[in-house]
CSV table of N, CA and C in Angstrom, one decimal:
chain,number,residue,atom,x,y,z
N,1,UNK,N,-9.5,9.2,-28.7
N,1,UNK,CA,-9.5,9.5,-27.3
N,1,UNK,C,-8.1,9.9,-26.9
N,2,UNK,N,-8.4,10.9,-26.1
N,2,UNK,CA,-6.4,11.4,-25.4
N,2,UNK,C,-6.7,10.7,-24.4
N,3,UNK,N,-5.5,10.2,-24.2
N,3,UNK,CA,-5.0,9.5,-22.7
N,3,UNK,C,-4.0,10.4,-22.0
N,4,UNK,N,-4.0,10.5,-20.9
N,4,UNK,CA,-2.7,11.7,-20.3
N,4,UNK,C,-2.0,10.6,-19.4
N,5,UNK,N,-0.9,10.2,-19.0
N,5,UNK,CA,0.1,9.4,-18.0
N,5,UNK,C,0.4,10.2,-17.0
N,6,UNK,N,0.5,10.3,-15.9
N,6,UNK,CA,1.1,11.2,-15.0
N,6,UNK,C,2.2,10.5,-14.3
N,7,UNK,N,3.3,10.4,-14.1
N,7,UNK,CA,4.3,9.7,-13.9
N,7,UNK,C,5.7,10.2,-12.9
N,8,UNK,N,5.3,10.3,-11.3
N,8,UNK,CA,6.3,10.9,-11.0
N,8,UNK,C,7.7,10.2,-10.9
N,9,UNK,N,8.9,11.1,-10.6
N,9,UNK,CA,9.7,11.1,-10.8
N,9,UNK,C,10.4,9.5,-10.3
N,10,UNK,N,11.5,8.5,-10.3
N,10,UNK,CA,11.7,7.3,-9.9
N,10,UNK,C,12.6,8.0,-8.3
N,11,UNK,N,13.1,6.4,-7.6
N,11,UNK,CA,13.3,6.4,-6.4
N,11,UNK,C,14.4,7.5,-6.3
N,12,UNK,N,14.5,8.9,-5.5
N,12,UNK,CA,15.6,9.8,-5.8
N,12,UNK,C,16.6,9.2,-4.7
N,13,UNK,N,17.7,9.8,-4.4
N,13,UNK,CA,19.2,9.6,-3.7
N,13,UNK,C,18.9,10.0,-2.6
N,14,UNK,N,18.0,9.2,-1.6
N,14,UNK,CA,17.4,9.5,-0.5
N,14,UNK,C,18.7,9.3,0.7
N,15,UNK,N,19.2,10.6,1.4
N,15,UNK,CA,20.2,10.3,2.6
N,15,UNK,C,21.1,10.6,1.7
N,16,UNK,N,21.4,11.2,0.6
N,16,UNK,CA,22.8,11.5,-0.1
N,16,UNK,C,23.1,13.0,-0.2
N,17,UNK,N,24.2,13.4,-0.3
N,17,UNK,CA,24.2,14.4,-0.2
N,17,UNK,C,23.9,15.9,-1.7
N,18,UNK,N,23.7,15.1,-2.4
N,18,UNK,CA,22.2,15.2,-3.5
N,18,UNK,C,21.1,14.7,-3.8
N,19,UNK,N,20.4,15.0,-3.1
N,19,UNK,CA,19.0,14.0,-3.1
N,19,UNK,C,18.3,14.7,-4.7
N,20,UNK,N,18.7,15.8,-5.3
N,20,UNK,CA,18.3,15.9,-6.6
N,20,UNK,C,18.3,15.1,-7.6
N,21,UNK,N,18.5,13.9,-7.8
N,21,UNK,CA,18.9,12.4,-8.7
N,21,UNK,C,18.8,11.3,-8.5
N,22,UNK,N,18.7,10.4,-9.5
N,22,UNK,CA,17.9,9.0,-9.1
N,22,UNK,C,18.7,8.4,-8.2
N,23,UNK,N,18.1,7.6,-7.8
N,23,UNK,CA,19.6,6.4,-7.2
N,23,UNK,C,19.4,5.3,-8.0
N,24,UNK,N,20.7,4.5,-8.3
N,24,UNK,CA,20.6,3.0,-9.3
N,24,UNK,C,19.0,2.7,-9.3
N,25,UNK,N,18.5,2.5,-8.2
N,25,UNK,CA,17.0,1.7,-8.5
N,25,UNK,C,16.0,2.9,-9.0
N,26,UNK,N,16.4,4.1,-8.9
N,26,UNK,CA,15.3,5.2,-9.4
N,26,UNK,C,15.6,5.5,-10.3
N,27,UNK,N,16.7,4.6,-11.5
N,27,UNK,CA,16.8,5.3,-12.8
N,27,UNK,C,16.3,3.5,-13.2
N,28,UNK,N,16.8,2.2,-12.8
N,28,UNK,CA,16.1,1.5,-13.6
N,28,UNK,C,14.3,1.5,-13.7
N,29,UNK,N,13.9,1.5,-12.6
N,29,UNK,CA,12.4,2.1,-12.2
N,29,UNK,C,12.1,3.0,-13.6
N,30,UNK,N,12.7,4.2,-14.0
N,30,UNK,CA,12.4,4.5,-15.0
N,30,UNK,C,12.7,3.9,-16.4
N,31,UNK,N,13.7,3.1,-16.5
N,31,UNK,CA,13.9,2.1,-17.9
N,31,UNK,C,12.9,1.3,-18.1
N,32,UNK,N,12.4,0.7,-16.4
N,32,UNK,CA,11.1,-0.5,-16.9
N,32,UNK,C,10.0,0.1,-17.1
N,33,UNK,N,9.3,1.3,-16.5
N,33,UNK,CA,8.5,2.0,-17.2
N,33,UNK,C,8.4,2.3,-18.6
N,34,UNK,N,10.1,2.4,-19.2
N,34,UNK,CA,9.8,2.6,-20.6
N,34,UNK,C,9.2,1.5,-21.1
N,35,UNK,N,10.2,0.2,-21.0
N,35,UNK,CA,10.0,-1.2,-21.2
N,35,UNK,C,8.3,-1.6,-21.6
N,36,UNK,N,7.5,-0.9,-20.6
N,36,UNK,CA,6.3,-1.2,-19.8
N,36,UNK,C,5.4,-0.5,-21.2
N,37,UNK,N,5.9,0.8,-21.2
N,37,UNK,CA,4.8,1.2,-22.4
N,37,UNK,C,5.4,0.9,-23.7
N,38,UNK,N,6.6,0.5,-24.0
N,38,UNK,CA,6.7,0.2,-25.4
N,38,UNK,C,6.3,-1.3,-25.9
N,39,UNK,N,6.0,-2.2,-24.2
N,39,UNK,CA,5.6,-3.4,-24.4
N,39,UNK,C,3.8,-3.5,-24.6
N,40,UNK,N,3.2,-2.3,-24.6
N,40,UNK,CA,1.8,-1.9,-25.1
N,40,UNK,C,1.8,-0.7,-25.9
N,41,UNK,N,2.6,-0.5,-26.8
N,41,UNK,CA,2.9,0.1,-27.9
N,41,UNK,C,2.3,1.5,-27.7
N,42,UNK,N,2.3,2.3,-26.4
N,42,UNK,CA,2.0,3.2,-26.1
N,42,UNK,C,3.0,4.6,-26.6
N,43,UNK,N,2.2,5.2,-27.5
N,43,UNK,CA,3.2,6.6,-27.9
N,43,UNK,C,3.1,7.7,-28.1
N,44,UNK,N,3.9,8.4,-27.1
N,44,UNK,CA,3.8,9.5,-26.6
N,44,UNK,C,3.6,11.1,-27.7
N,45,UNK,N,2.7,11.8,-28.1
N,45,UNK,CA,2.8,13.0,-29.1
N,45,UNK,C,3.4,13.9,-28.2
N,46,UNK,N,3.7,14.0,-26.8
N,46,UNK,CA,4.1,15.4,-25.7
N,46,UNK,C,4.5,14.7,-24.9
N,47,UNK,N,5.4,15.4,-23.9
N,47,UNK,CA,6.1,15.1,-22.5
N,47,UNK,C,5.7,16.2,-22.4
N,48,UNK,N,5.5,16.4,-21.1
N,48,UNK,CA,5.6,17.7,-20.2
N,48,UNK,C,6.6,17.4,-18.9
N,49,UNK,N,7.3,18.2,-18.5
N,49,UNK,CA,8.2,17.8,-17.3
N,49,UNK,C,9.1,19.6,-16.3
N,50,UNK,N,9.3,18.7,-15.3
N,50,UNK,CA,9.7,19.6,-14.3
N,50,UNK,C,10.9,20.1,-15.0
N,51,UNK,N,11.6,20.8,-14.1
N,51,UNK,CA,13.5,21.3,-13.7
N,51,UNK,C,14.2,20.4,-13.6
N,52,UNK,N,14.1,19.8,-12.3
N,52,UNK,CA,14.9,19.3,-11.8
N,52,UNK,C,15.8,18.0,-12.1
N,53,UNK,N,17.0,17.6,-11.4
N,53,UNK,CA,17.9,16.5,-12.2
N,53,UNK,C,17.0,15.4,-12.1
N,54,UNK,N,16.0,15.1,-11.6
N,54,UNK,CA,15.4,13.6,-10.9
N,54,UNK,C,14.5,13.5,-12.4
N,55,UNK,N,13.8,14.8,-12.7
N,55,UNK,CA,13.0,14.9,-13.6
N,55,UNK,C,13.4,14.4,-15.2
N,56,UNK,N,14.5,14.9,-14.9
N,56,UNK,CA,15.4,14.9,-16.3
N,56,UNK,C,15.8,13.1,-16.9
N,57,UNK,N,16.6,13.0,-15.3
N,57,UNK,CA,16.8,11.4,-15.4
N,57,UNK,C,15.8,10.2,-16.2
N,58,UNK,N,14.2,10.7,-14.9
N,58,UNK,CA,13.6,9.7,-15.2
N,58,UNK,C,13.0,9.9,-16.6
N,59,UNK,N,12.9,11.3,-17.4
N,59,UNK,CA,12.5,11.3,-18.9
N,59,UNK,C,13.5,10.6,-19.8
N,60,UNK,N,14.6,10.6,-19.2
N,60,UNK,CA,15.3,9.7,-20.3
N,60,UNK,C,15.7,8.3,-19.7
N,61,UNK,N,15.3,7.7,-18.5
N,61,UNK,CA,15.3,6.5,-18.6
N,61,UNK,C,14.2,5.4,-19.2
N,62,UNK,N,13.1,6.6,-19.1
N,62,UNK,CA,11.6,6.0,-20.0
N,62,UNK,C,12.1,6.2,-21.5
N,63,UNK,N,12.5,7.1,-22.0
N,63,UNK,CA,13.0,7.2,-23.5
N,63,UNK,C,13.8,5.8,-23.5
N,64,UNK,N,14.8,5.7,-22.9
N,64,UNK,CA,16.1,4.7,-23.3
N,64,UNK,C,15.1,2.9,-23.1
N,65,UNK,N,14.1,2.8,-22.1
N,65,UNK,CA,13.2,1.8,-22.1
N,65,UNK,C,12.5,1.6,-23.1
N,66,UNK,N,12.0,3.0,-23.7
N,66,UNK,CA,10.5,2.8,-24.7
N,66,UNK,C,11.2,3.1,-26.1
N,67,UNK,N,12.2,3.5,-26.2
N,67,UNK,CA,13.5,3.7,-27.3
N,67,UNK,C,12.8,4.5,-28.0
N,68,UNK,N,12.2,5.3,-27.3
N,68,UNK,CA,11.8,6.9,-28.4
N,68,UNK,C,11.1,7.6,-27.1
N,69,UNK,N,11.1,8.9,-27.3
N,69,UNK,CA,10.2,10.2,-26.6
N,69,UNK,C,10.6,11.3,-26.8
N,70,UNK,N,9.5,11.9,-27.2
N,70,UNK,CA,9.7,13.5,-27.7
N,70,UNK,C,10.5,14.3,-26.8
N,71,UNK,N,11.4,15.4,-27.3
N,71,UNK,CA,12.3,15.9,-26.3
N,71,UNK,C,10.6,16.5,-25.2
N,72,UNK,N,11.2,16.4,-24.2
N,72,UNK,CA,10.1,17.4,-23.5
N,72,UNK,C,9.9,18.9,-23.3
N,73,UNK,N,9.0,19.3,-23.0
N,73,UNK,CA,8.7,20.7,-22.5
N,73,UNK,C,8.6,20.5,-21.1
N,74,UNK,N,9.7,22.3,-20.4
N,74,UNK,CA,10.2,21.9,-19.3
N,74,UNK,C,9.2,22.9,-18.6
N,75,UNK,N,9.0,22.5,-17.5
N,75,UNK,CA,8.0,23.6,-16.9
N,75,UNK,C,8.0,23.6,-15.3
N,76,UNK,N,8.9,24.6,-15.0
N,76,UNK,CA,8.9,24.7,-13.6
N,76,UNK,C,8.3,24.3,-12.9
N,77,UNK,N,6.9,25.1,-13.2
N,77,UNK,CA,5.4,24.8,-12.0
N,77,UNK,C,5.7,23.4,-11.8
N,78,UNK,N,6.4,22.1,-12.7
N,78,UNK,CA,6.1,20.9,-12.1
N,78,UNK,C,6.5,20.5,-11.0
N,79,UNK,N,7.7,21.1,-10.5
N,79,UNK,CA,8.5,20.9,-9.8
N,79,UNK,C,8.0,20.8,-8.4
N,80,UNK,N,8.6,20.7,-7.2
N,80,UNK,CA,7.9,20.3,-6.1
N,80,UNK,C,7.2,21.5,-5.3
N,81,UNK,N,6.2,21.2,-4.7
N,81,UNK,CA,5.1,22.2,-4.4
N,81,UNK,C,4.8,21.6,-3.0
N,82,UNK,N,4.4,22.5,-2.4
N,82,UNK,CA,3.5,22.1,-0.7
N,82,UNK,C,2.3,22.0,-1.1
N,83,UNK,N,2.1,20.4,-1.1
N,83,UNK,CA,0.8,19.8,-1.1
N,83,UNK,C,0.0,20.4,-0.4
N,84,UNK,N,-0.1,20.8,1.2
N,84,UNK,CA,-1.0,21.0,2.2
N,84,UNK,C,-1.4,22.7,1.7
N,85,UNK,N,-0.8,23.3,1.0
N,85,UNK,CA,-0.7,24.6,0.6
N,85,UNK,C,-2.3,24.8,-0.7
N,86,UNK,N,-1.9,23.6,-1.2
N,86,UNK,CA,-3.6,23.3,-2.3
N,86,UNK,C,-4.7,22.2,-1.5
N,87,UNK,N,-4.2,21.6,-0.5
N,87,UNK,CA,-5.5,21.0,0.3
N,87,UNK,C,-6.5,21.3,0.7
């Protein structure tokens, strides 16, 4: 059976004057995620992921948690979209 994760991005640099990147608690957020699936021996055959720096961050703070993940495949479309625009 495939399982798919959907996993958005951790807490970004809300109020900073790059809000494109984690902040301290939005990159551990993504370490304990890794933490989280390598503590249910969960493993990954594909990443799929956005552009952007937040995106980037949180794939490798789940890598550095789960101490492995495939480089990813980067895909624009992931990036942020107007929800109300597909409602």
């Amino acid at each position: 059976m495939t399982d798919i994760y959907l996993v958005r991005h951790g807490q970004a640099s809300f109020g900073k004057a790059n809000y494109d990147k984690l902040s301290p608690l939005g990159g551990q957020q993504a370490h304990w995620l890794g933490e989280y699936f390598k503590q249910r021996d969960i493993v990954f055959d594909e990443v799929l992921s956005g552009d952007m720096v937040r995106h980037h961050e949180t794939t490798q703070g789940i890598a550095n948690g789960l101490q492995y993940l495939p480089d990813p495949t980067v895909i624009s479309d992931l990036n942020e979209f107007n929800f109300q625009a597909v409602a």
